[in-house]
Coordinates of C-alpha atoms in Angstrom, one line a residue:
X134 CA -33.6 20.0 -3.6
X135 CA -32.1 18.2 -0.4
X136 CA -30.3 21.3 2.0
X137 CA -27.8 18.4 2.4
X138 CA -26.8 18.3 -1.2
X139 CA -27.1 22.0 -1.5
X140 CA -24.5 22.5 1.6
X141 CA -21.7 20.2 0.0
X142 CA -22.1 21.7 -3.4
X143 CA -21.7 25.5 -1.9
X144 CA -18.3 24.2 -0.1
X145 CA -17.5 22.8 -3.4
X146 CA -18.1 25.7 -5.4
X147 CA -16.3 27.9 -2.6
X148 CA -13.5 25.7 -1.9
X149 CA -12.8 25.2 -5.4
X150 CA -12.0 21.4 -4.1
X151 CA -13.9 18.4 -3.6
X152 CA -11.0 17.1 -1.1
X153 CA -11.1 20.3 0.6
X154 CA -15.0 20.4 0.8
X155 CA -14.7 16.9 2.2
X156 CA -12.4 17.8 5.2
X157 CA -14.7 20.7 5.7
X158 CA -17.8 18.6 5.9
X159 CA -15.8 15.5 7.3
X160 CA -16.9 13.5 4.3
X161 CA -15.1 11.2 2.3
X162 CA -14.2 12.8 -1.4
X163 CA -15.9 9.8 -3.2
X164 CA -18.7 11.3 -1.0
X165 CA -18.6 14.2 -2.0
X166 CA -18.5 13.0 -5.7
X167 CA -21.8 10.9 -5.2
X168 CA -23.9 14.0 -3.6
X169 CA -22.8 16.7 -6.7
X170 CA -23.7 14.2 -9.1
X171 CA -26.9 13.5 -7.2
X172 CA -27.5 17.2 -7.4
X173 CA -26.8 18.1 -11.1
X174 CA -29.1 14.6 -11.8
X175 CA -32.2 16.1 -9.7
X176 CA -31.3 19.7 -11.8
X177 CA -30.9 17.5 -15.1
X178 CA -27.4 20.4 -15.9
X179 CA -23.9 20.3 -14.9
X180 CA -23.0 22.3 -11.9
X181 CA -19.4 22.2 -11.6
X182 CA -16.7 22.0 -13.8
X183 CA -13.8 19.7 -12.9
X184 CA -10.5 20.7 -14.0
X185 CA -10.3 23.5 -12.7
X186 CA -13.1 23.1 -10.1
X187 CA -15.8 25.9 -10.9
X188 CA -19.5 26.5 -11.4
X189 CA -20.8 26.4 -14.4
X190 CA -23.1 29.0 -15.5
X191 CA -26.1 27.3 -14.2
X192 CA -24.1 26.5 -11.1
X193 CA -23.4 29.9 -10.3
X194 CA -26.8 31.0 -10.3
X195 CA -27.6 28.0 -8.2
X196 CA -25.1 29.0 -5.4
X197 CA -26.8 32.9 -5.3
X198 CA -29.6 30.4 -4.5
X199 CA -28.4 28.3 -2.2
X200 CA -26.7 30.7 0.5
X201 CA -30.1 32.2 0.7
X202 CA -31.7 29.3 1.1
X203 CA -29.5 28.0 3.5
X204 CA -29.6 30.9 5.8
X205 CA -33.5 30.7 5.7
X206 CA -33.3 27.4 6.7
X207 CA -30.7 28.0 9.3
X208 CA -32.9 30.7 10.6
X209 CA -36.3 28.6 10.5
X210 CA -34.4 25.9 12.9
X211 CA -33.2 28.5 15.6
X212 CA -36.3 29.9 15.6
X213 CA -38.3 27.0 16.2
X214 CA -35.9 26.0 18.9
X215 CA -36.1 29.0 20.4
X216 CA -39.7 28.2 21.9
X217 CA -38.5 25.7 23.9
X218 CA -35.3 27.7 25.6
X219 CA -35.9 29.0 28.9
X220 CA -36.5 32.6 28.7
X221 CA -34.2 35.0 30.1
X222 CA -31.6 34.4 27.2
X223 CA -29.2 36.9 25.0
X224 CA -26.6 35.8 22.5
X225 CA -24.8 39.2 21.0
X226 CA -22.2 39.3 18.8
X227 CA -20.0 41.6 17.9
X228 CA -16.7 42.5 15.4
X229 CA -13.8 43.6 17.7
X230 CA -14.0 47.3 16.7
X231 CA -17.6 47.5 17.3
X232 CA -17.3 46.8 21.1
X233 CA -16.9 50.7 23.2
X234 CA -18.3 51.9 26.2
X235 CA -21.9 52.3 25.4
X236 CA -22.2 48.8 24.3
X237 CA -20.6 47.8 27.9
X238 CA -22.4 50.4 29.5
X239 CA -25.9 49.3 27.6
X240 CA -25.1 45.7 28.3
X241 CA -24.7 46.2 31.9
X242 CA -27.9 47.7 32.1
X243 CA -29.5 44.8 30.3
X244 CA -28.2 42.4 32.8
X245 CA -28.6 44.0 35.7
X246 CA -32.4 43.9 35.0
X247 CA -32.5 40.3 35.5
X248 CA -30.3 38.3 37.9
X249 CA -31.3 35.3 35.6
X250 CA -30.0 36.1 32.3
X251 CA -28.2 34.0 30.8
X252 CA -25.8 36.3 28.2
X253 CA -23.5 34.6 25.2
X254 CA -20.5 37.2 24.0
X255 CA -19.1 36.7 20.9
X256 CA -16.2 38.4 19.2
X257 CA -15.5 37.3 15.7
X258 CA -15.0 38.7 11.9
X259 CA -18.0 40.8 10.2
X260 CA -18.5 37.6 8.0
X261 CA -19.2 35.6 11.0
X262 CA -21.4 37.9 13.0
X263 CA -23.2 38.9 10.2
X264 CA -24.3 34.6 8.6
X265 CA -24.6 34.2 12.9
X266 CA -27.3 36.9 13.2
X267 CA -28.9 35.7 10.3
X268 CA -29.5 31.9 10.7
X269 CA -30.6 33.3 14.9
X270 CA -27.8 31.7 16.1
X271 CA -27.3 35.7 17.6
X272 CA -29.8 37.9 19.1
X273 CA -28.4 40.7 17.9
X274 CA -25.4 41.6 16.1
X275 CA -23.1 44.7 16.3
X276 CA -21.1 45.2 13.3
X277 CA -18.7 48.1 11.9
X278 CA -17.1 49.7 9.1
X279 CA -15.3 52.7 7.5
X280 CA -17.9 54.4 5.0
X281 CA -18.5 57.5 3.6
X282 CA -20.6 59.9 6.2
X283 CA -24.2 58.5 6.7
X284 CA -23.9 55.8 4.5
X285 CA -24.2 52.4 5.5
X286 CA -21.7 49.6 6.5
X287 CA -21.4 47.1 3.4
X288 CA -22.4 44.0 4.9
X289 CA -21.4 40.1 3.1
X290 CA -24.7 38.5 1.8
X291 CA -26.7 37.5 3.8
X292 CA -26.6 41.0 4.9
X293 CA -29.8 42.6 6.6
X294 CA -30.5 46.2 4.7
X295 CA -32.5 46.7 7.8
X296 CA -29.5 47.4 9.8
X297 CA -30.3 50.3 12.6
X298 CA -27.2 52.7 13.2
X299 CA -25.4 52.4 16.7
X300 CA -23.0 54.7 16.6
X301 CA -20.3 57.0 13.9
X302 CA -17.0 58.9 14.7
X303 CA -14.4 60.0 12.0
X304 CA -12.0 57.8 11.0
X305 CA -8.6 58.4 11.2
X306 CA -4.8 57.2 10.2
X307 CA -3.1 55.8 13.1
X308 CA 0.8 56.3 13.5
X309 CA 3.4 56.3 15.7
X310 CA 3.8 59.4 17.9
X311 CA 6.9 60.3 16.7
X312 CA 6.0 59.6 12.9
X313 CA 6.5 62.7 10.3
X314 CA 3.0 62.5 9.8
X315 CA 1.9 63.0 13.4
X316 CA 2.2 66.4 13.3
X317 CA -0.1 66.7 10.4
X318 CA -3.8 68.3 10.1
X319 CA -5.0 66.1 7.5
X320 CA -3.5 63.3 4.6
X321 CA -5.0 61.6 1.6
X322 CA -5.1 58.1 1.5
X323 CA -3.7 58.2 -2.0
X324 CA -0.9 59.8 -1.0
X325 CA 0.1 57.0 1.6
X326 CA 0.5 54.4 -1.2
X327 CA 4.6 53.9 -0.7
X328 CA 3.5 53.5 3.3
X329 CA 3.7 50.6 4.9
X330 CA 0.2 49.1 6.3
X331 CA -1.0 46.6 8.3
X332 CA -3.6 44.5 7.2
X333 CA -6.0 43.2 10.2
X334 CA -8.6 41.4 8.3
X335 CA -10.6 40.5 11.7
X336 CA -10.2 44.1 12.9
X337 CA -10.1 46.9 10.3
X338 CA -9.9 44.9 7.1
X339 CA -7.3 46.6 4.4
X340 CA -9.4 45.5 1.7
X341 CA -12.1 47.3 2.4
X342 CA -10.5 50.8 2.2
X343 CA -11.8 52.7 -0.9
X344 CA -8.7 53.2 -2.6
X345 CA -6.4 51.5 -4.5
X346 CA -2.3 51.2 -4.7
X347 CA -2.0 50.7 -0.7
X348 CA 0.2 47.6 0.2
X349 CA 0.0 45.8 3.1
X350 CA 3.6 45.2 5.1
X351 CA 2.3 42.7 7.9
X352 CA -0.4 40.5 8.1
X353 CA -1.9 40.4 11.3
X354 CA -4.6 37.7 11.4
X355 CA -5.7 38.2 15.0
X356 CA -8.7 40.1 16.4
X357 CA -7.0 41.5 19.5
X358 CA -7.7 45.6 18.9
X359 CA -4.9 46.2 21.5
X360 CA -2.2 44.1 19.7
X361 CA -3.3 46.0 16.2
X362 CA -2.8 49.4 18.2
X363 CA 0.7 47.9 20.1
X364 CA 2.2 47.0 16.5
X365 CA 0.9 50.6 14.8
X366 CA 2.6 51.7 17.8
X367 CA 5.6 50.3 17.4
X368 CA 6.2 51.3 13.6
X369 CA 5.6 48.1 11.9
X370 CA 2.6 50.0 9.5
X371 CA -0.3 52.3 9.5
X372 CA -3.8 51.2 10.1
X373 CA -7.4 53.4 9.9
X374 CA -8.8 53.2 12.9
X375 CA -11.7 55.2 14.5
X376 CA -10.9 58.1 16.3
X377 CA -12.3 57.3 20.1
X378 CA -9.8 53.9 19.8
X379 CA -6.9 56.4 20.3
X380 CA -7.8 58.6 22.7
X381 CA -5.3 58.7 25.8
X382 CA -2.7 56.7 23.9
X383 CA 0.3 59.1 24.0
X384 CA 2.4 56.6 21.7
X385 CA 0.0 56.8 19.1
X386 CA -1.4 60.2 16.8
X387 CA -4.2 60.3 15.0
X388 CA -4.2 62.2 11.5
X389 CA -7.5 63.0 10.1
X390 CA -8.5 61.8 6.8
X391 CA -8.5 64.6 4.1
X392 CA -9.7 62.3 0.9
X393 CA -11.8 60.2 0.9
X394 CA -13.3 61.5 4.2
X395 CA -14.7 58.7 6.1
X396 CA -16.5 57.8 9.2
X397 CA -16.1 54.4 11.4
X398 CA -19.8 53.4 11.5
X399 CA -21.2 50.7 14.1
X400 CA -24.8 49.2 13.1
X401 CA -26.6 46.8 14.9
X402 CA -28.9 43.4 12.8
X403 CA -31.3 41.4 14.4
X404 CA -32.2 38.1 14.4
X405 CA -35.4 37.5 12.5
X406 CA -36.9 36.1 15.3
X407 CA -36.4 39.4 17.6
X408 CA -39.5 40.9 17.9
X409 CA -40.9 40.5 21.6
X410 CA -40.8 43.5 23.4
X411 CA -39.9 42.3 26.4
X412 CA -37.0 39.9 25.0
X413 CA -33.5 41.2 26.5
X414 CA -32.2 41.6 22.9
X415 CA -35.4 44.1 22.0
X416 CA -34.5 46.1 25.2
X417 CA -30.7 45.8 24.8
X418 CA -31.8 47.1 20.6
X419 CA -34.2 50.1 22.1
X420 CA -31.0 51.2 24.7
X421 CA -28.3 50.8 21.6
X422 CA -30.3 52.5 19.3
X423 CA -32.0 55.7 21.0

């Protein structure tokens, strides 16, 4: 199977457009068209249905397929590339609420050991980091979440099960200082389902709270941590945030969680390629991770 062919029919199957896979890929649609028909001829089945656009049965297994595959392929380029960048080089990612003191601390460190390095930072939503880390295009990836005590962060597929913990504090419900719950020794997110929330899919996404019946009151699509504090702050909803993030902020409390209990959890992935000791990512891992 081309990778080509298999790239447009996952935007297609994602999308749930061929117009809107064609803008992605910056293909025409009749495009498009010609390289899913190319594909279900090689596969001798249908793929995708067409009104409404959706994968077929056969398609669907296909796509399980094809992110896989894609991501191996991604990470079998970078890795080959690799040998010919100058050494000396560290690409980290990170989601926003993963970044703290240790990291900077640890990071510091890391550079300080070579005048040389050169050092990539990005800051970007768990999806990205986590495809990034996998295809190579990071080092290392730092990643977070709000789970139960001592269980893992969920990762998206292509997720690394291998992921080493960094880092856990409790999580907490953040609110104004003056809110009637400020005062409070502990809440149950249940009860909070008239509340008002604020969902910050690029910093502590509201879907991924285990609970159900919260509603969201603003959208806040941003991944500034300080402007998701600043609007909790200033009463427009509630957000669960980790514990340390609200330390010495006198306009904002934090109530602990009662039920579920929960934990804000950093973990750190690694490229596949990562394995040289002496690498600045394997040092910067060893310093993270002792």
């Amino acid at each position: 199977m081309d990778p080509h062919l298999l790239r447009t029919f996952v935007e297609v199957a994602e999308t749930g457009s061929f117009s809107a896979a064609a803008e992605r890929l910056n293909f025409t649609q009749s495009a498009v068209s010609q390289q899913i028909a190319a594909l279900e001829s090689d596969l001798g089945t249908p793929l995708l249905t067409r009104r409404p656009v959706r994968p077929t049965e056969a398609g669907e297994r296909l796509r399980r397929h094809a992110r896989a595959l894609l991501v191996r392929l991604e990470a079998a380029r970078a890795d080959v590339t690799r040998t010919s960048v100058p050494p000396g080089r560290l690409a980290l990612g990170l989601t926003p609420l993963a970044w703290s003191a240790p990291v900077a601390a640890a990071l510091t460190r890391i550079r300080a050991e070579s005048a040389r390095l050169s050092t990539r930072l990005l800051v970007a939503g768990l999806d990205r980091i986590v495809t990034a880390t996998a295809t190579g295009a990071l080092d290392l990836g730092l990643v977070d979440g709000f789970t139960a005590p001592s269980d893992p962060v969920r990762l998206p597929e292509p997720g690394d099960p291998r992921s080493l913990r960094v880092a856990e504090c409790p999580a907490v419900v953040a609110v104004p200082s003056g809110h009637p719950l400020a005062r409070r020794t502990s809440v149950d997110l249940a009860d909070l389902a008239d509340a008002y929330w604020i969902d910050a899919p690029e910093v502590a996404p509201f879907q991924r709270l285990p609970v159900d019946g919260l509603r969201a009151g603003l959208h806040y699509d941003g991944a500034e941590v300080t402007v998701l504090a600043g609007l909790v702050a200033a009463g427009h909803g509630l957000a669960v945030l980790p514990e340390w993030l609200l330390t010495g902020r006198p306009d904002l409390a934090a109530v602990p969680l009662g039920v579920p209990r929960l934990v804000h959890r950093v973990e750190l992935l690694r490229a596949p390629a990562v394995a040289d000791p002496g690498e600045p990512a394997s040092r910067l891992t060893a310093l993270l991770t002792s």
